[in-house]
Coordinates of C-alpha atoms and ligand atoms in Angstrom, one line a residue:
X1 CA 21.7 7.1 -3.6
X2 CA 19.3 4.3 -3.7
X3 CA 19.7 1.1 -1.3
X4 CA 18.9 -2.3 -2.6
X5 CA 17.8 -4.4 0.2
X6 CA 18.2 -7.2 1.6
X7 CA 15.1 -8.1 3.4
X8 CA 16.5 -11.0 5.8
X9 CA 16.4 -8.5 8.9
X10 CA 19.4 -8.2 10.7
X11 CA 17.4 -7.9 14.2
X12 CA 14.4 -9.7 13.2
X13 CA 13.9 -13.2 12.1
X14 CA 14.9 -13.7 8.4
X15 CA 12.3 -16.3 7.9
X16 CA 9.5 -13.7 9.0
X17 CA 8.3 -11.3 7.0
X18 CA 6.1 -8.7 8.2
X19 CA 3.7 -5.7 6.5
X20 CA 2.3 -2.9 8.4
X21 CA -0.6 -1.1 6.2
X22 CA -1.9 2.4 7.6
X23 CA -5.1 3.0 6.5
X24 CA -7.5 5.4 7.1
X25 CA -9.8 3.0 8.5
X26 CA -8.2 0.2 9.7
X27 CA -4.6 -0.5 10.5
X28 CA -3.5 -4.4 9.1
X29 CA -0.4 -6.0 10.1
X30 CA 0.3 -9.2 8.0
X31 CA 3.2 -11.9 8.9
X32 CA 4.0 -14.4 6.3
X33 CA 6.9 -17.4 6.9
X34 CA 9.3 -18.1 4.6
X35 CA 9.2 -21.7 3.0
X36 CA 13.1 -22.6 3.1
X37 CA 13.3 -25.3 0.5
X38 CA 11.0 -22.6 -2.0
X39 CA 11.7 -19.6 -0.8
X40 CA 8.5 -18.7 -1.3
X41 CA 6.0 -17.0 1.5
X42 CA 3.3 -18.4 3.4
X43 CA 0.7 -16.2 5.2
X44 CA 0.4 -17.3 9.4
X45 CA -2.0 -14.5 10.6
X46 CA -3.0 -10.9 10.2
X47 CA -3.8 -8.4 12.3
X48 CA -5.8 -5.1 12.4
X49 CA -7.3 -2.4 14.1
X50 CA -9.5 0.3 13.7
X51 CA -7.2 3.8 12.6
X52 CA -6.8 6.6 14.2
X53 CA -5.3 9.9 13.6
X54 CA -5.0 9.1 10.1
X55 CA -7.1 11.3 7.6
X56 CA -7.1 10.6 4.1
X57 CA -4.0 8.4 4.3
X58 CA -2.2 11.0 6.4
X59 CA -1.3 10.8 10.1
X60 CA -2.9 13.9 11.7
X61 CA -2.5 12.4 15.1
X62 CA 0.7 10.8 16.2
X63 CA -0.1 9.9 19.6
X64 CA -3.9 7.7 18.0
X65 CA -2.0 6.9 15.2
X66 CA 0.9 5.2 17.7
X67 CA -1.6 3.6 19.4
X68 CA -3.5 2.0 16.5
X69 CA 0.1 0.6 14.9
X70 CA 0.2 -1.4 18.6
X71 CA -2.7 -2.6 18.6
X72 CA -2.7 -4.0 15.1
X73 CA 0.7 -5.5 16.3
X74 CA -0.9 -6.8 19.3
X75 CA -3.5 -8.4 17.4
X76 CA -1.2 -10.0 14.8
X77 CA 1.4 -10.9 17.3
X78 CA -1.7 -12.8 19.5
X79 CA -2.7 -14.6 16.1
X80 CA 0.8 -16.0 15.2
X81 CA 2.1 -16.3 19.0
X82 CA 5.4 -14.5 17.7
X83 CA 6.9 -11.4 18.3
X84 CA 6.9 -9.1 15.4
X85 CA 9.8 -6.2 15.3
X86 CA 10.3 -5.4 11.6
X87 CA 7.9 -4.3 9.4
X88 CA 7.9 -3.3 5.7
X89 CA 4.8 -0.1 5.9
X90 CA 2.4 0.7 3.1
X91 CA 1.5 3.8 3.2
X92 CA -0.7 6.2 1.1
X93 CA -1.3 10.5 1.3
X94 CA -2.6 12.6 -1.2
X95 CA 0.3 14.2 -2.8
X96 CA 2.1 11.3 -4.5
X97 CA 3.5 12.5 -7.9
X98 CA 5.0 9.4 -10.4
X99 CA 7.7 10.5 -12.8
X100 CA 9.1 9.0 -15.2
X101 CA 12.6 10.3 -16.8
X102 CA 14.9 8.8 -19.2
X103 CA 19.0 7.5 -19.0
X104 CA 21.6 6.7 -20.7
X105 CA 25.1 5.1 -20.0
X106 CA 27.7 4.1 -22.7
X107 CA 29.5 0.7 -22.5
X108 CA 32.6 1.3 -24.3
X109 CA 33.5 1.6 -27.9
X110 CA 32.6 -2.3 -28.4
X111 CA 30.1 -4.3 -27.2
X112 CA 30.3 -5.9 -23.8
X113 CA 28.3 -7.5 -21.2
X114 CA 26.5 -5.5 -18.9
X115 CA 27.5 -5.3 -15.9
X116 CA 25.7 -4.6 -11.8
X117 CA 27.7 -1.6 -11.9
X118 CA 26.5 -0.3 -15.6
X119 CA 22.9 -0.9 -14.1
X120 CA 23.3 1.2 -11.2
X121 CA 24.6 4.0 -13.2
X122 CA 21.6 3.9 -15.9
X123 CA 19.5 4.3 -13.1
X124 CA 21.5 7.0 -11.6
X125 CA 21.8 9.1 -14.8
X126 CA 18.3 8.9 -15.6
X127 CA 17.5 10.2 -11.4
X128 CA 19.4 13.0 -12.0
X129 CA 17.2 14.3 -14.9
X130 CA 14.0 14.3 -12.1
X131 CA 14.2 17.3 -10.8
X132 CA 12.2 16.4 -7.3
X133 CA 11.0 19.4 -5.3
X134 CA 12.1 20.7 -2.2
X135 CA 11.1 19.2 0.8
X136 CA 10.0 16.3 -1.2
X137 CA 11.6 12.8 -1.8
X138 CA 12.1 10.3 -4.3
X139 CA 10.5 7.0 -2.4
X140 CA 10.7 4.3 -5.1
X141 CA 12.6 4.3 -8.1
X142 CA 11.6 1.7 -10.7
X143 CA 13.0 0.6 -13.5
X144 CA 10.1 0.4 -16.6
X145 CA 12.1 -1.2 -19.5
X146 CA 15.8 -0.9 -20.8
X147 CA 17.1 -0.3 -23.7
X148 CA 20.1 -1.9 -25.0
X149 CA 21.5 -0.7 -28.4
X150 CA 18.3 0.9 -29.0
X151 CA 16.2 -2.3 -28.3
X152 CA 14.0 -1.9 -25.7
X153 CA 11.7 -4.2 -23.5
X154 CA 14.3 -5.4 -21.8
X155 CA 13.7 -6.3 -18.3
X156 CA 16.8 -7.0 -17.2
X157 CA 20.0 -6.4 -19.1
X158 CA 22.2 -8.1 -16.4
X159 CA 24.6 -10.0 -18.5
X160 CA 23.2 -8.9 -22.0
X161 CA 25.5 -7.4 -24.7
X162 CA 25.6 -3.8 -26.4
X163 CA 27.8 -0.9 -25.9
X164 CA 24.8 1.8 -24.9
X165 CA 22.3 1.0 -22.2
X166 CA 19.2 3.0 -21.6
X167 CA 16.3 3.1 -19.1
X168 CA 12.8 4.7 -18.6
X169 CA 12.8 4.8 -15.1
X170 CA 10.2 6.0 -13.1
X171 CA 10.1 7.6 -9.4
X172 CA 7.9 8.0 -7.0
X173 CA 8.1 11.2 -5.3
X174 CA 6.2 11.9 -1.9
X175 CA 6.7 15.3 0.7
X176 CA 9.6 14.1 3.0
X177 CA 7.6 14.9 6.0
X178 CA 5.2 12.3 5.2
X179 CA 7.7 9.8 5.1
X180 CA 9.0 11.4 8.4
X181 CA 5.7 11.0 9.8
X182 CA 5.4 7.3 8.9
X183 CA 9.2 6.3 10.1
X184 CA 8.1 8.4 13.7
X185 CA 4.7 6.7 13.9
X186 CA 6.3 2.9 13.7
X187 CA 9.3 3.4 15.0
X188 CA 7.3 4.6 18.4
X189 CA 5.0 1.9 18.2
X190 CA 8.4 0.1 19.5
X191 CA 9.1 -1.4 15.8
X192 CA 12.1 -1.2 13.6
X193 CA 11.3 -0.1 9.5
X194 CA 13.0 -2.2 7.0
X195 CA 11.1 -0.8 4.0
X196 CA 8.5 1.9 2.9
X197 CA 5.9 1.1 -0.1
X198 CA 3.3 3.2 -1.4
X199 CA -0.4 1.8 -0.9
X200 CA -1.2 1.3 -4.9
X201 CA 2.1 -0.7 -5.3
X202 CA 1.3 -3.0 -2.7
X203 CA -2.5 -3.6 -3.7
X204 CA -1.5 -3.9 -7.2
X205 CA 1.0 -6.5 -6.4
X206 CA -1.6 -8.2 -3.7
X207 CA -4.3 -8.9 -6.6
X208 CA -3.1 -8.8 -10.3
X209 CA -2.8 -11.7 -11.9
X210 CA 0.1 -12.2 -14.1
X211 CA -1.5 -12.3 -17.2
X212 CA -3.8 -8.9 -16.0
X213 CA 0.0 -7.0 -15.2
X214 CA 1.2 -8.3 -18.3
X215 CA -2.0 -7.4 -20.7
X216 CA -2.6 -4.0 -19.1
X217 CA -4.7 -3.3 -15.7
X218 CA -5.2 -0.5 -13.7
X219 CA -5.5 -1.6 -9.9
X220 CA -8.1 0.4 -8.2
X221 CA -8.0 0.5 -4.7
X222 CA -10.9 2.3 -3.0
X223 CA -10.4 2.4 1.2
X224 CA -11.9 5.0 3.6
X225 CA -10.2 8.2 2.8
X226 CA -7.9 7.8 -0.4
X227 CA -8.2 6.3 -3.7
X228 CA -4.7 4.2 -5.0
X229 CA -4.3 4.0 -8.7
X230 CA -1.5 1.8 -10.1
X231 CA -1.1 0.9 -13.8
X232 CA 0.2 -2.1 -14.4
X233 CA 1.3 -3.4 -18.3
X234 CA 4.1 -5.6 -19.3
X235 CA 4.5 -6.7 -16.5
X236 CA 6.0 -3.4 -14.7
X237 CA 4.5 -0.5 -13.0
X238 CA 3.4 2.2 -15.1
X239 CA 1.8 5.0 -13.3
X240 CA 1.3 5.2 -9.8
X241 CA -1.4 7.6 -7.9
X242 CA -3.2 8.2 -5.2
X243 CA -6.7 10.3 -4.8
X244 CA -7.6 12.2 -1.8
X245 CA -11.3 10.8 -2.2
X246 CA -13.1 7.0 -0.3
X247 CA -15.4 5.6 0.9
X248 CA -15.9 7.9 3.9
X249 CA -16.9 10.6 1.5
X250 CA -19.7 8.5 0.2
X251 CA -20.4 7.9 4.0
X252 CA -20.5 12.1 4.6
X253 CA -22.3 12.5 1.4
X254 CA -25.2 10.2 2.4
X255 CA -25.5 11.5 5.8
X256 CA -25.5 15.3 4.3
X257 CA -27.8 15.0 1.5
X258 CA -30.5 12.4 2.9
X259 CA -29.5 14.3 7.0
X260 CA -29.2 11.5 8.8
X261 CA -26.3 10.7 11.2
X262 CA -22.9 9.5 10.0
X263 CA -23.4 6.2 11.6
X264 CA -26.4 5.1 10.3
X265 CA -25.0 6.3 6.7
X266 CA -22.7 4.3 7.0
X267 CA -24.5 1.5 7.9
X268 CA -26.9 1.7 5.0
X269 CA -24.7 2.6 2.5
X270 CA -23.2 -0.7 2.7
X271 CA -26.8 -2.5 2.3
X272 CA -27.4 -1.4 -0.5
X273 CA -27.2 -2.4 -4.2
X274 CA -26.3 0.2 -7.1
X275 CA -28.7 -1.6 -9.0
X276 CA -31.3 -1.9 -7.0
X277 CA -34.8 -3.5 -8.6
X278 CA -37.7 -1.7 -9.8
X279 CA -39.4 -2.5 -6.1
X280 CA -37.0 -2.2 -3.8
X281 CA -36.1 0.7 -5.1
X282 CA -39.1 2.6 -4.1
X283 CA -38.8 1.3 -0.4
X284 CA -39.0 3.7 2.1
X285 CA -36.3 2.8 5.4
X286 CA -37.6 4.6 8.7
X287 CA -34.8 4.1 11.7
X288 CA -35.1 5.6 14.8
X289 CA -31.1 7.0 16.2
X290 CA -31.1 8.6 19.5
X291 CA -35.0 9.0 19.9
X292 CA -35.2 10.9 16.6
X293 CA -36.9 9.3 14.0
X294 CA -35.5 9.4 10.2
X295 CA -37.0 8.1 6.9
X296 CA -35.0 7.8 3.3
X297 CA -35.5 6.5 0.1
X298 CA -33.4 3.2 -1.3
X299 CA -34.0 4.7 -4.4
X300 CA -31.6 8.5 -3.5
X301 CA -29.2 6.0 -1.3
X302 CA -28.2 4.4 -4.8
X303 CA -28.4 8.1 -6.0
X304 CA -26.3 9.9 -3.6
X305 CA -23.8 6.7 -3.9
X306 CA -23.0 7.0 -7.9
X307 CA -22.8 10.9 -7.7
X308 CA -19.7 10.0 -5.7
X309 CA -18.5 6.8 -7.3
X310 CA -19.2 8.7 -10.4
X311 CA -16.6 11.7 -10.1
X312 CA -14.3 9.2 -8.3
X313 CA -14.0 6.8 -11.8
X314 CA -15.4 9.1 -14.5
X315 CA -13.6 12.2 -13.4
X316 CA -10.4 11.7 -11.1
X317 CA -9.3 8.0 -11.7
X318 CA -10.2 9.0 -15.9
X319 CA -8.0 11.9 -15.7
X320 CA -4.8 9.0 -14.1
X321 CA -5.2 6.9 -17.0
X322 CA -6.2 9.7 -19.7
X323 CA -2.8 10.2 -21.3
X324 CA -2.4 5.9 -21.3
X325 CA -2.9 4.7 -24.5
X326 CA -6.4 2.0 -24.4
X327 CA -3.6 -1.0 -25.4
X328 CA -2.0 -0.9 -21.7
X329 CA -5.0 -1.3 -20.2
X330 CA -6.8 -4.0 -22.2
X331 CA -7.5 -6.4 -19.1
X332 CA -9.6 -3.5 -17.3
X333 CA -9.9 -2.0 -14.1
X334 CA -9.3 -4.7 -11.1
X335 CA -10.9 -3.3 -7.9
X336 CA -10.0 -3.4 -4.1
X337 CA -10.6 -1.9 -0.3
X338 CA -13.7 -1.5 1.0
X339 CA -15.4 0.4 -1.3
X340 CA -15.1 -2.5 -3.6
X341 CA -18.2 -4.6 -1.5
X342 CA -20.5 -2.5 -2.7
X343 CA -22.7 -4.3 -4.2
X344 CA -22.4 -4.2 -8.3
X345 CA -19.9 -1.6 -8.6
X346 CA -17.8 -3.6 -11.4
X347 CA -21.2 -3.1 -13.5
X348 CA -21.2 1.0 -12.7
X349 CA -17.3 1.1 -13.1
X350 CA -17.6 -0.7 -16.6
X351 CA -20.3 1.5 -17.9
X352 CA -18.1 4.5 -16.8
X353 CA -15.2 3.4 -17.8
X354 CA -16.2 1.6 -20.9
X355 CA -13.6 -1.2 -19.9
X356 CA -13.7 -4.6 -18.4
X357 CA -13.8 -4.1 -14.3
X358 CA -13.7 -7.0 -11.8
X359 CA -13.5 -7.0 -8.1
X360 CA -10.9 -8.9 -6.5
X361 CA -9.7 -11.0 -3.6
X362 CA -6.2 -11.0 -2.1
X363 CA -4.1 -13.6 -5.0
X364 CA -3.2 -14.9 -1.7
X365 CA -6.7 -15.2 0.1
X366 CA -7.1 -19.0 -0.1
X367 CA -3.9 -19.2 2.1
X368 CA -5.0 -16.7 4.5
X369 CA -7.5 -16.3 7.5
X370 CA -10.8 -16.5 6.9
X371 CA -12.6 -13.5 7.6
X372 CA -9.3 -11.6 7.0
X373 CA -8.9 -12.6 3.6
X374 CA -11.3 -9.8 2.1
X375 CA -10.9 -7.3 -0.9
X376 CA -10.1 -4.7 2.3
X377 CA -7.0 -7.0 2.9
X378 CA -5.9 -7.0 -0.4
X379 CA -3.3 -4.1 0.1
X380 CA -1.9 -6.0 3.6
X381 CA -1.0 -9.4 1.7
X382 CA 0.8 -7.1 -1.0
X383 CA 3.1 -6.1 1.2
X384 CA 4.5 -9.2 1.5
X385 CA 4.6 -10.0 -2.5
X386 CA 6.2 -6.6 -2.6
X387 CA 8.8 -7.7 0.4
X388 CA 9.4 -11.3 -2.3
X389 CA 10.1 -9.5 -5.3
X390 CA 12.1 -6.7 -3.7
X391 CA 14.5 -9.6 -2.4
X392 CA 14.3 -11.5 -5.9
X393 CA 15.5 -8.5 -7.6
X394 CA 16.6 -5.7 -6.1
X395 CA 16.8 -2.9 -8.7
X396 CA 12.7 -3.7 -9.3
X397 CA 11.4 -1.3 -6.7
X398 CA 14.1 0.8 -5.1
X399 CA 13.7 2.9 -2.0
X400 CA 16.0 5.4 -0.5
X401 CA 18.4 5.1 2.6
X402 CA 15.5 5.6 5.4
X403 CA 18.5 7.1 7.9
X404 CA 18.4 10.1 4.6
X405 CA 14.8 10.5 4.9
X406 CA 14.7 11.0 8.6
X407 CA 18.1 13.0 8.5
X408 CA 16.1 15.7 5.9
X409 CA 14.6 18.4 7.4
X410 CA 14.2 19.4 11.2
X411 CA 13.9 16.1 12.0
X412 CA 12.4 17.0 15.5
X413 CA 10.7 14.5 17.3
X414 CA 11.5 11.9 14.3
X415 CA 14.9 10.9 16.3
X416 CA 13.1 10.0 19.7
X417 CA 14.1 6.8 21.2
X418 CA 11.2 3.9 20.2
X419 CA 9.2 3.5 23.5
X420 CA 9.0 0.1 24.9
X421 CA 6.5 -1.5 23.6
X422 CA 4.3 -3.6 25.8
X423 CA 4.3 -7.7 24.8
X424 CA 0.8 -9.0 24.7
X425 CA 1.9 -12.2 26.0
X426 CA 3.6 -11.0 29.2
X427 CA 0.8 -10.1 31.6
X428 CA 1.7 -7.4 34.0
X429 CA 0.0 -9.5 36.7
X430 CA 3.2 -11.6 38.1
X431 CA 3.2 -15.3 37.3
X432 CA 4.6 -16.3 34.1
X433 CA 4.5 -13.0 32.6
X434 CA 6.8 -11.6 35.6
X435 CA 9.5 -14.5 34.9
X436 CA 9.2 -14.3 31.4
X437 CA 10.0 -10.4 31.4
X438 CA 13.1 -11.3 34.3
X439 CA 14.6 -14.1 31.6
X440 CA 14.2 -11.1 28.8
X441 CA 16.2 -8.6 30.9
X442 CA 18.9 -11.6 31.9
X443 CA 19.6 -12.5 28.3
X444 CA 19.3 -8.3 27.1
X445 CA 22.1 -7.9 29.9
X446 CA 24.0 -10.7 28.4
X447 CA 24.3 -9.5 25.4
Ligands
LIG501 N1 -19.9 -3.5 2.3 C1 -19.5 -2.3 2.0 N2 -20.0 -1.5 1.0 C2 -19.6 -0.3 0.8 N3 -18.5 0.3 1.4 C3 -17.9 -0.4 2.3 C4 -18.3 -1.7 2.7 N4 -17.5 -2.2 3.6 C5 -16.6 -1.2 3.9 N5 -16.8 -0.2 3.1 C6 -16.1 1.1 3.1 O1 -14.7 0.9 2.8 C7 -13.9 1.9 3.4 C8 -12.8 1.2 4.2 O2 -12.0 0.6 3.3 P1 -10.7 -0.2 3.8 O3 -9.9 -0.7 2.6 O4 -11.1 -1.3 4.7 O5 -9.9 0.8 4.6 P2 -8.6 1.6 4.6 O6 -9.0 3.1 4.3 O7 -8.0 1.5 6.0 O8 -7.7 1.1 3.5 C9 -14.9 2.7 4.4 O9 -15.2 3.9 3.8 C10 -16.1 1.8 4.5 O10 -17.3 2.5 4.7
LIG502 MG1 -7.8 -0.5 2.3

């Protein structure tokens, strides 16, 4: 069954809250502090690195994928001066399936208050009507509306009277090796996992303003190799996807088509604008790589660019949303990751998907560090509004036992000791580093 947790760590430091976000490009490591009279979270520093041994969300590398974790850590850790050994992980791969199933518990022959108990049943019964395929698990469970007496839009019935309670609840189902992969990856980086969220969750949460979640938005997230869809109305998650397909595809698709070398593809494709004018258009760029000259038009960058960004919106994120009725989304698509600077995509993504689109910052960006407060950060600092609202209520975004996940299966290689991890702050070089290590081992031996 489904923990609720508690996010004050038991090892870590309860007023510290940390997010770890494996991305295909870059790996971000955000620590926030907990205000004690609010309770709310302030942002101190994030971290990041570039990935690797992570392809299209997916660690195909564990050893590069290890080492990027670290160094994110390293980096955040040098930012905050702190040491950081929990970590809520976002997380994305390409076969993430959202379900949503329906339950129903009965309170008695007359009405009566509900009950934590009654809750946890509801959400049980309606779990047991998802049938979730083998070698796959259930990581979030969320709750979409109640139902009490037939009323719905109840967002929690806690309390509330009726004698039948019902729920749409909806799961999030993801291949249990992927989660096994994730847990191994961290927990080798020499960090401890206190919670697991899908990558569209986390950006949603990271950029939606409450009047956008409540009105209807789909939260586009567009980073190097995956595509995180999240539709957000009433206030709740509605639909959660993610699409094998980024910005490194553009990147491959300009270097193919136009034959120049990734790197320089790269590199232009971020110059330009979709909607180029009538005379730049027309330019002509001539670069020399290597000793080997190359020439392109502006004018089949832009092309080659919306071919992609095309399928991506028209095609794959329309066929997310297709079965959504037009009410639920009425604020438009909200955009974030990297693929969100290029220049004038909310204009393409409008036109394609005949909706409002807007790019957006982290909700939290004015609090964080500059140059790390970008659209590509959006997903990090969602982490940590995730990590908030998990504590404030903890049947809003459920996530299973992570000793069940990593008990599933073989589970070789997944049980191996954490390796010590290196502190930045302790040079290996004698001198303060040397004593500071002897004082760690005298108090470890103490206790
Ligand atoms: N200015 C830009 N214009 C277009 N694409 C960009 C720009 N900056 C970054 N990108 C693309 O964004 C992708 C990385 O997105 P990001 O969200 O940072 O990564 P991650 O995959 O780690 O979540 C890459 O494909 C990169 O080429
Ligand atoms: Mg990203």
């Amino acid at each position: 069954m489904f923990k609720r947790i508690s996010t004050s760590a038991a090892h870590g430091d309860p007023d510290l809250l940390v997010g770890l976000d494996l991305g295909t490009t870059k790996v971000s490591v955000v620590v926030a502090e907990r205000e004690s009279r609010t309770g709310e979270a302030q942002i101190i520093g994030i971290g990041h690195a570039p990935s690797s041994g992570i392809r299209k969300g997916l660690i195909v590398n564990l050893d590069q994928a290890v080492r990027s974790v670290q160094s994110a850590i390293c980096d955040a850790e040098n930012m905050v001066g702190l040491e950081l050994k929990e970590v809520t992980v976002a997380f994305s791969g390409s076969e993430v399936k959202s379900i949503r199933s329906k339950g129903m518990v009965s309170l008695g022959r007359s009405p009566r208050p509900v009950m934590q108990l009654d809750v946890e049943r509801v959400i049980e019964a309606a779990q047991t009507e998802v049938s979730v395929p083998q070698n796959q698990s259930i990581l979030h469970a969320i709750p979409v509306e109640y139902f009490l007496d037939g009323h719905g839009g109840i967002d929690d019935p806690s309390g509330m009277t009726g004698m039948r309670l019902e729920i749409d609840l909806q799961s999030v189902i993801v291949p249990t090796a992927v989660l096994q992969n994730v847990l191994n990856c961290v927990e080798r980086a020499g960090l401890e996992v206190n919670g697991l969220v899908i990558k569209p969750l986390a950006s949603a949460l990271g950029m939606l303003s409450k009047e956008e979640s409540m009105a209807g938005a789909v939260a586009v997230d567009v980073g190097g190799g995956t595509t995180g869809v999240a539709v957000f109305s009433d206030g709740r998650p509605k639909h959660l996807a993610v699409i094998p397909v980024g910005g490194d595809h553009i990147t491959n698709d300009v270097a193919s088509v136009l034959k120049m070398p990734l790197s320089k593809a790269e590199e232009i494709k971020k110059e330009v604008s979709l909607f180029e004018g009538a005379e730049s258009a027309e330019d002509v760029l001539e670069f020399d790589v290597r000793g080997r000259s190359y020439s392109c038009r502006v004018v089949d960058v832009v092309e080659v660019i919306r071919c992609r960004l095309e399928e991506l919106y028209s095609v794959l994120i329309r066929r997310e949303i297709s079965d959504l009725s037009p009410s639920m989304m009425s604020a438009g698509v909200v955009m974030c990751g990297g693929v969100a600077k290029t220049s004038d995509i909310e204009v393409l993504v409008s036109e394609l998907l005949d909706m409002p689109a807007r790019v957006s910052l982290p909700l939290d960006h004015d609090r964080m560090p500059p140059s790390r407060n970008g659209v590509e950060f959006v997903s990090a600092a969602g982490i940590i509004r995730y990590m908030i609202e998990r504590e404030r209520n903890p049947f809003r975004f459920m996530e299973p036992h992570l000793d069940s996940i990593r008990r599933q299966g073989h589970g070789r290689g997944i049980m191996e000791e954490p390796r010590p991890r290196v502190n930045p702050r302790v040079s290996s070089g004698g001198g303060l580093g040397d004593l500071w290590e002897k004082i760690r081992r005298y108090v470890d031996e103490l206790f």
